[in-house]
Every structure is written in structure tokens, then in C-alpha cells.
């Protein structure tokens, strides 16, 4: 039996490193949630087909987890057709779920920033042109302690808006996140392609 290899981020991942980019991503734990795979005693890894994969973050609320898993599945279906577009989507969904990147049980501020950005992009793609609240990303990353992450989530949203990934709106009007006060919504920018427009949806 082949042993899992450690990725540059420190996570143990299954087979497929160096694979043909036209081939689908290996399923991983999120794709097999409905089969209730075996879990290691600490809950940090699941066993799929005899190989160990990092488990998704159990603190993600069910509704948001479902959105991220659907985004991951949509992206995986597109890998064979257009890996250049689909693989970044797979990466964002897996990072948002906690399956890649910094281990969700050892969070740091920088790791949270990376994961918040991934969650924002993944949720916006999955919502197919609709807006999200910064709190949606904070809930994905912070679980029950999401409120403490709101300042960081808003700052990450500001960075993404400056980069052109997203737009920040208030009462339907675009606003500067650095100057916005009160509730805001995050909308996809020109670099985030909705599911209905990218040809990868089922």
C-alpha cells in the first residue's frame, strides 16, 4: 500500500501529486462525506481507500459546508475540460474546508487570512453571481467564534477588492471597504466567474 506524502503545507494528502493535469482531482474526504469514512481517533484525518486524508474542519456550519462541498464537486468536474480554470477553484474550496493549507486545529492569523480569502472566493462562485456577507467566510473559518474574526474578514475583503477579485457593496452601491461603515455585502469581481458562465457546472 502506498503511503501518503506530506504536502508543502504540512498536510498529508493522498495520491495524485504530479498527475496529468487533465485527470480529475482525487476525491478526498469532502467528496465522500455521505459514505461516513473511517476517522482517526483525533478526528483530524479520514481513511479513504486505505489512504489518510486531512478531514475538513468540523466547526464549519452545515449549510456553509454544503456550499463549499458543492463548489468543490463542481470544480472537480471541470478539471478534465479546463484544468487552468478549475484547479484554482478546487484549491480554494479545499482550503476553505480546511483540507489543504494550514491545519485547522493549529490556526495562525496568516493562515486564517488565506482561508478567509479562499472561502470568500469559493462561496461567491457557488452562489452564482449572488452576494455574500463577510460573516459567511468568518463562520467557515471561526466556527462558533466567528464574531472575533469579523475585523480580519473585513480586512481580507478589502484586500480582495483592491486586487479586483471582489466588489464591496452597501445598499446595492459599490463602496470602498476602507471607508465603509455598517453592514456590507461582497459581490464577485471580474476575476470570479459564476458557475453558470464557466461551463463547469453539472
PDB file of C-alpha atoms in Angstrom:
ATOM      1  CA  UNK A   1       0.000   0.000   0.000  1.00  0.00           C
ATOM      2  CA  UNK A   2       1.381   3.393  -0.924  1.00  0.00           C
ATOM      3  CA  UNK A   3       1.970   5.829   1.905  1.00  0.00           C
ATOM      4  CA  UNK A   4       0.538   9.336   1.910  1.00  0.00           C
ATOM      5  CA  UNK A   5       3.011  12.083   1.226  1.00  0.00           C
ATOM      6  CA  UNK A   6       3.298  15.324   3.093  1.00  0.00           C
ATOM      7  CA  UNK A   7       2.459  18.383   1.047  1.00  0.00           C
ATOM      8  CA  UNK A   8       4.469  21.632   1.247  1.00  0.00           C
ATOM      9  CA  UNK A   9       1.762  22.993   3.559  1.00  0.00           C
ATOM     10  CA  UNK A  10       2.311  20.179   6.016  1.00  0.00           C
ATOM     11  CA  UNK A  11      -0.917  18.293   5.310  1.00  0.00           C
ATOM     12  CA  UNK A  12      -0.947  14.625   4.468  1.00  0.00           C
ATOM     13  CA  UNK A  13      -2.593  14.153   1.132  1.00  0.00           C
ATOM     14  CA  UNK A  14      -3.478  11.142  -0.927  1.00  0.00           C
ATOM     15  CA  UNK A  15      -2.164  10.017  -4.305  1.00  0.00           C
ATOM     16  CA  UNK A  16      -2.081  12.176  -7.359  1.00  0.00           C
ATOM     17  CA  UNK A  17       0.895  14.524  -6.918  1.00  0.00           C
ATOM     18  CA  UNK A  18       2.456  15.039 -10.328  1.00  0.00           C
ATOM     19  CA  UNK A  19      -0.619  13.643 -12.071  1.00  0.00           C
ATOM     20  CA  UNK A  20      -1.687  14.512 -15.581  1.00  0.00           C
ATOM     21  CA  UNK A  21      -3.471  17.890 -15.250  1.00  0.00           C
ATOM     22  CA  UNK A  22      -6.258  16.592 -17.483  1.00  0.00           C
ATOM     23  CA  UNK A  23      -7.142  13.947 -14.915  1.00  0.00           C
ATOM     24  CA  UNK A  24      -9.758  14.634 -12.212  1.00  0.00           C
ATOM     25  CA  UNK A  25      -8.623  15.550  -8.725  1.00  0.00           C
ATOM     26  CA  UNK A  26      -8.665  12.602  -6.295  1.00  0.00           C
ATOM     27  CA  UNK A  27     -11.875  12.633  -4.308  1.00  0.00           C
ATOM     28  CA  UNK A  28     -10.579  13.333  -0.806  1.00  0.00           C
ATOM     29  CA  UNK A  29     -12.747  13.391   2.325  1.00  0.00           C
ATOM     30  CA  UNK A  30     -15.262  16.092   1.368  1.00  0.00           C
ATOM     31  CA  UNK A  31     -16.288  14.184  -1.733  1.00  0.00           C
ATOM     32  CA  UNK A  32     -17.026  11.052   0.258  1.00  0.00           C
ATOM     33  CA  UNK A  33     -18.834  12.591   3.226  1.00  0.00           C
ATOM     34  CA  UNK A  34     -22.007  10.612   2.598  1.00  0.00           C
ATOM     35  CA  UNK A  35     -20.146   7.303   2.954  1.00  0.00           C
ATOM     36  CA  UNK A  36     -19.008   8.075   6.537  1.00  0.00           C
ATOM     37  CA  UNK A  37     -15.333   7.145   6.090  1.00  0.00           C
ATOM     38  CA  UNK A  38     -13.240   5.901   8.986  1.00  0.00           C
ATOM     39  CA  UNK A  39     -11.788   8.735  11.085  1.00  0.00           C
ATOM     40  CA  UNK A  40      -8.575   8.766  13.122  1.00  0.00           C
ATOM     41  CA  UNK A  41      -9.128   8.994  16.904  1.00  0.00           C
ATOM     42  CA  UNK A  42      -8.227  12.692  16.976  1.00  0.00           C
ATOM     43  CA  UNK A  43     -10.722  13.483  14.208  1.00  0.00           C
ATOM     44  CA  UNK A  44      -8.072  15.192  12.103  1.00  0.00           C
ATOM     45  CA  UNK A  45      -7.853  12.641   9.307  1.00  0.00           C
ATOM     46  CA  UNK A  46     -10.155  10.261   7.484  1.00  0.00           C
ATOM     47  CA  UNK A  47      -9.250   6.988   5.831  1.00  0.00           C
ATOM     48  CA  UNK A  48     -10.387   6.645   2.207  1.00  0.00           C
ATOM     49  CA  UNK A  49      -9.445   3.532   0.228  1.00  0.00           C
ATOM     50  CA  UNK A  50      -6.714   2.781   2.753  1.00  0.00           C
ATOM     51  CA  UNK A  51      -5.127   6.221   2.492  1.00  0.00           C
ATOM     52  CA  UNK A  52      -5.162   9.001   5.039  1.00  0.00           C
ATOM     53  CA  UNK A  53      -6.542  12.430   4.121  1.00  0.00           C
ATOM     54  CA  UNK A  54      -6.943  15.512   6.236  1.00  0.00           C
ATOM     55  CA  UNK A  55     -10.527  15.873   7.428  1.00  0.00           C
ATOM     56  CA  UNK A  56     -12.460  19.052   6.772  1.00  0.00           C
ATOM     57  CA  UNK A  57     -12.896  21.459   9.662  1.00  0.00           C
ATOM     58  CA  UNK A  58     -15.777  20.115  11.814  1.00  0.00           C
ATOM     59  CA  UNK A  59     -16.639  23.618  13.063  1.00  0.00           C
ATOM     60  CA  UNK A  60     -17.955  24.794   9.660  1.00  0.00           C
ATOM     61  CA  UNK A  61     -21.761  25.223   9.871  1.00  0.00           C
ATOM     62  CA  UNK A  62     -23.593  22.569   7.886  1.00  0.00           C
ATOM     63  CA  UNK A  63     -25.204  24.935   5.375  1.00  0.00           C
ATOM     64  CA  UNK A  64     -21.892  26.599   4.520  1.00  0.00           C
ATOM     65  CA  UNK A  65     -20.101  23.251   4.426  1.00  0.00           C
ATOM     66  CA  UNK A  66     -22.655  22.031   1.898  1.00  0.00           C
ATOM     67  CA  UNK A  67     -21.998  25.057  -0.321  1.00  0.00           C
ATOM     68  CA  UNK A  68     -18.244  24.518  -0.190  1.00  0.00           C
ATOM     69  CA  UNK A  69     -18.560  20.809  -0.949  1.00  0.00           C
ATOM     70  CA  UNK A  70     -20.814  21.554  -3.919  1.00  0.00           C
ATOM     71  CA  UNK A  71     -18.288  24.103  -5.176  1.00  0.00           C
ATOM     72  CA  UNK A  72     -15.525  21.510  -4.825  1.00  0.00           C
ATOM     73  CA  UNK A  73     -17.539  18.938  -6.764  1.00  0.00           C
ATOM     74  CA  UNK A  74     -18.410  21.456  -9.497  1.00  0.00           C
ATOM     75  CA  UNK A  75     -14.742  22.391  -9.806  1.00  0.00           C
ATOM     76  CA  UNK A  76     -13.556  18.790  -9.902  1.00  0.00           C
ATOM     77  CA  UNK A  77     -15.901  18.030 -12.772  1.00  0.00           C
ATOM     78  CA  UNK A  78     -14.232  20.812 -14.726  1.00  0.00           C
ATOM     79  CA  UNK A  79     -10.631  19.690 -14.219  1.00  0.00           C
ATOM     80  CA  UNK A  80     -10.551  17.410 -17.261  1.00  0.00           C
ATOM     81  CA  UNK A  81     -12.078  20.050 -19.539  1.00  0.00           C
ATOM     82  CA  UNK A  82     -10.194  23.136 -18.341  1.00  0.00           C
ATOM     83  CA  UNK A  83      -7.612  22.492 -15.596  1.00  0.00           C
ATOM     84  CA  UNK A  84      -6.260  26.046 -15.747  1.00  0.00           C
ATOM     85  CA  UNK A  85      -9.594  27.448 -14.599  1.00  0.00           C
ATOM     86  CA  UNK A  86     -10.803  24.552 -12.490  1.00  0.00           C
ATOM     87  CA  UNK A  87      -7.747  23.789 -10.351  1.00  0.00           C
ATOM     88  CA  UNK A  88      -7.718  27.192  -8.581  1.00  0.00           C
ATOM     89  CA  UNK A  89     -11.375  26.566  -7.752  1.00  0.00           C
ATOM     90  CA  UNK A  90     -10.525  23.147  -6.321  1.00  0.00           C
ATOM     91  CA  UNK A  91      -7.729  24.718  -4.288  1.00  0.00           C
ATOM     92  CA  UNK A  92      -9.960  27.461  -2.875  1.00  0.00           C
ATOM     93  CA  UNK A  93     -12.706  25.016  -1.918  1.00  0.00           C
ATOM     94  CA  UNK A  94     -10.280  22.633  -0.224  1.00  0.00           C
ATOM     95  CA  UNK A  95      -8.527  25.443   1.664  1.00  0.00           C
ATOM     96  CA  UNK A  96     -11.889  26.870   2.762  1.00  0.00           C
ATOM     97  CA  UNK A  97     -12.923  23.416   4.003  1.00  0.00           C
ATOM     98  CA  UNK A  98      -9.648  23.083   5.896  1.00  0.00           C
ATOM     99  CA  UNK A  99      -8.477  20.114   3.826  1.00  0.00           C
ATOM    100  CA  UNK A 100      -5.461  21.982   2.458  1.00  0.00           C
ATOM    101  CA  UNK A 101      -3.273  24.791   3.710  1.00  0.00           C
ATOM    102  CA  UNK A 102      -2.692  25.418   7.378  1.00  0.00           C
ATOM    103  CA  UNK A 103      -4.098  22.682   9.662  1.00  0.00           C
ATOM    104  CA  UNK A 104      -7.437  23.876  11.040  1.00  0.00           C
ATOM    105  CA  UNK A 105      -6.502  22.682  14.536  1.00  0.00           C
ATOM    106  CA  UNK A 106      -3.366  24.898  14.605  1.00  0.00           C
ATOM    107  CA  UNK A 107      -4.634  28.262  13.303  1.00  0.00           C
ATOM    108  CA  UNK A 108      -2.488  31.363  12.914  1.00  0.00           C
ATOM    109  CA  UNK A 109      -3.525  34.842  11.812  1.00  0.00           C
ATOM    110  CA  UNK A 110      -1.823  34.405   8.432  1.00  0.00           C
ATOM    111  CA  UNK A 111      -3.427  31.007   7.927  1.00  0.00           C
ATOM    112  CA  UNK A 112      -6.828  32.454   8.771  1.00  0.00           C
ATOM    113  CA  UNK A 113      -6.306  35.220   6.217  1.00  0.00           C
ATOM    114  CA  UNK A 114      -5.530  32.689   3.484  1.00  0.00           C
ATOM    115  CA  UNK A 115      -8.522  30.575   4.418  1.00  0.00           C
ATOM    116  CA  UNK A 116     -10.893  33.549   4.657  1.00  0.00           C
ATOM    117  CA  UNK A 117      -9.871  34.676   1.164  1.00  0.00           C
ATOM    118  CA  UNK A 118     -10.403  31.161  -0.194  1.00  0.00           C
ATOM    119  CA  UNK A 119     -13.819  30.920   1.492  1.00  0.00           C
ATOM    120  CA  UNK A 120     -14.932  34.275   0.037  1.00  0.00           C
ATOM    121  CA  UNK A 121     -13.945  33.260  -3.498  1.00  0.00           C
ATOM    122  CA  UNK A 122     -15.417  29.762  -3.219  1.00  0.00           C
ATOM    123  CA  UNK A 123     -18.746  30.938  -1.793  1.00  0.00           C
ATOM    124  CA  UNK A 124     -19.093  33.666  -4.406  1.00  0.00           C
ATOM    125  CA  UNK A 125     -18.510  31.164  -7.209  1.00  0.00           C
ATOM    126  CA  UNK A 126     -21.001  28.725  -5.739  1.00  0.00           C
ATOM    127  CA  UNK A 127     -23.691  31.384  -5.255  1.00  0.00           C
ATOM    128  CA  UNK A 128     -23.548  32.041  -8.971  1.00  0.00           C
ATOM    129  CA  UNK A 129     -23.454  35.836  -9.011  1.00  0.00           C
ATOM    130  CA  UNK A 130     -25.251  36.480  -5.715  1.00  0.00           C
ATOM    131  CA  UNK A 131     -23.579  38.365  -2.880  1.00  0.00           C
ATOM    132  CA  UNK A 132     -22.316  37.045   0.444  1.00  0.00           C
ATOM    133  CA  UNK A 133     -21.751  38.638   3.841  1.00  0.00           C
ATOM    134  CA  UNK A 134     -18.220  38.756   5.304  1.00  0.00           C
ATOM    135  CA  UNK A 135     -19.700  36.816   8.213  1.00  0.00           C
ATOM    136  CA  UNK A 136     -20.241  33.818   5.916  1.00  0.00           C
ATOM    137  CA  UNK A 137     -16.485  33.499   5.465  1.00  0.00           C
ATOM    138  CA  UNK A 138     -15.881  34.185   9.157  1.00  0.00           C
ATOM    139  CA  UNK A 139     -18.277  31.373  10.099  1.00  0.00           C
ATOM    140  CA  UNK A 140     -16.445  28.965   7.770  1.00  0.00           C
ATOM    141  CA  UNK A 141     -13.122  29.703   9.430  1.00  0.00           C
ATOM    142  CA  UNK A 142     -14.059  30.579  13.006  1.00  0.00           C
ATOM    143  CA  UNK A 143     -16.983  28.303  13.768  1.00  0.00           C
ATOM    144  CA  UNK A 144     -18.721  29.402  16.963  1.00  0.00           C
ATOM    145  CA  UNK A 145     -16.054  32.079  17.489  1.00  0.00           C
ATOM    146  CA  UNK A 146     -16.747  33.711  14.119  1.00  0.00           C
ATOM    147  CA  UNK A 147     -17.541  37.133  15.584  1.00  0.00           C
ATOM    148  CA  UNK A 148     -13.944  37.536  16.743  1.00  0.00           C
ATOM    149  CA  UNK A 149     -12.844  37.063  13.112  1.00  0.00           C
ATOM    150  CA  UNK A 150     -15.061  39.769  11.646  1.00  0.00           C
ATOM    151  CA  UNK A 151     -12.389  42.528  11.653  1.00  0.00           C
ATOM    152  CA  UNK A 152      -9.990  40.151   9.914  1.00  0.00           C
ATOM    153  CA  UNK A 153     -12.671  39.030   7.450  1.00  0.00           C
ATOM    154  CA  UNK A 154     -13.432  42.630   6.528  1.00  0.00           C
ATOM    155  CA  UNK A 155      -9.729  43.377   6.075  1.00  0.00           C
ATOM    156  CA  UNK A 156      -9.312  40.345   3.828  1.00  0.00           C
ATOM    157  CA  UNK A 157     -12.335  41.515   1.838  1.00  0.00           C
ATOM    158  CA  UNK A 158     -10.692  44.916   1.476  1.00  0.00           C
ATOM    159  CA  UNK A 159      -7.536  43.294   0.075  1.00  0.00           C
ATOM    160  CA  UNK A 160      -9.558  41.200  -2.372  1.00  0.00           C
ATOM    161  CA  UNK A 161     -11.455  44.266  -3.553  1.00  0.00           C
ATOM    162  CA  UNK A 162      -8.202  46.162  -4.130  1.00  0.00           C
ATOM    163  CA  UNK A 163      -6.918  43.173  -6.138  1.00  0.00           C
ATOM    164  CA  UNK A 164     -10.085  43.193  -8.243  1.00  0.00           C
ATOM    165  CA  UNK A 165     -11.297  39.770  -7.118  1.00  0.00           C
ATOM    166  CA  UNK A 166     -14.470  41.089  -5.492  1.00  0.00           C
ATOM    167  CA  UNK A 167     -16.639  44.181  -5.142  1.00  0.00           C
ATOM    168  CA  UNK A 168     -17.831  45.553  -1.817  1.00  0.00           C
ATOM    169  CA  UNK A 169     -21.350  46.945  -1.791  1.00  0.00           C
ATOM    170  CA  UNK A 170     -23.625  48.750   0.639  1.00  0.00           C
ATOM    171  CA  UNK A 171     -27.320  49.180  -0.158  1.00  0.00           C
ATOM    172  CA  UNK A 172     -26.576  47.985  -3.659  1.00  0.00           C
ATOM    173  CA  UNK A 173     -23.865  50.563  -4.345  1.00  0.00           C
ATOM    174  CA  UNK A 174     -20.133  49.868  -4.668  1.00  0.00           C
ATOM    175  CA  UNK A 175     -18.176  51.242  -1.716  1.00  0.00           C
ATOM    176  CA  UNK A 176     -14.573  51.473  -0.567  1.00  0.00           C
ATOM    177  CA  UNK A 177     -14.131  48.844   2.149  1.00  0.00           C
ATOM    178  CA  UNK A 178     -11.577  51.018   3.918  1.00  0.00           C
ATOM    179  CA  UNK A 179     -14.231  53.708   4.394  1.00  0.00           C
ATOM    180  CA  UNK A 180     -17.375  51.580   4.681  1.00  0.00           C
ATOM    181  CA  UNK A 181     -19.305  51.687   7.924  1.00  0.00           C
ATOM    182  CA  UNK A 182     -22.002  49.259   8.903  1.00  0.00           C
ATOM    183  CA  UNK A 183     -23.101  46.127   7.059  1.00  0.00           C
ATOM    184  CA  UNK A 184     -21.634  45.415   3.625  1.00  0.00           C
ATOM    185  CA  UNK A 185     -22.087  42.696   1.037  1.00  0.00           C
ATOM    186  CA  UNK A 186     -19.400  41.088  -1.100  1.00  0.00           C
ATOM    187  CA  UNK A 187     -20.030  40.586  -4.811  1.00  0.00           C
ATOM    188  CA  UNK A 188     -17.930  38.769  -7.422  1.00  0.00           C
ATOM    189  CA  UNK A 189     -15.491  40.896  -9.371  1.00  0.00           C
ATOM    190  CA  UNK A 190     -14.491  40.285 -12.991  1.00  0.00           C
ATOM    191  CA  UNK A 191     -11.922  37.658 -11.972  1.00  0.00           C
ATOM    192  CA  UNK A 192     -14.517  35.439 -10.281  1.00  0.00           C
ATOM    193  CA  UNK A 193     -16.566  33.582 -12.883  1.00  0.00           C
ATOM    194  CA  UNK A 194     -20.030  32.398 -11.760  1.00  0.00           C
ATOM    195  CA  UNK A 195     -20.834  28.695 -12.141  1.00  0.00           C
ATOM    196  CA  UNK A 196     -23.428  29.354 -14.819  1.00  0.00           C
ATOM    197  CA  UNK A 197     -20.864  31.120 -17.007  1.00  0.00           C
ATOM    198  CA  UNK A 198     -17.783  28.911 -16.692  1.00  0.00           C
ATOM    199  CA  UNK A 199     -19.112  25.738 -18.274  1.00  0.00           C
ATOM    200  CA  UNK A 200     -18.058  23.565 -15.301  1.00  0.00           C
ATOM    201  CA  UNK A 201     -21.399  23.123 -13.632  1.00  0.00           C
ATOM    202  CA  UNK A 202     -23.271  19.884 -13.791  1.00  0.00           C
TER     203      UNK A 202
END
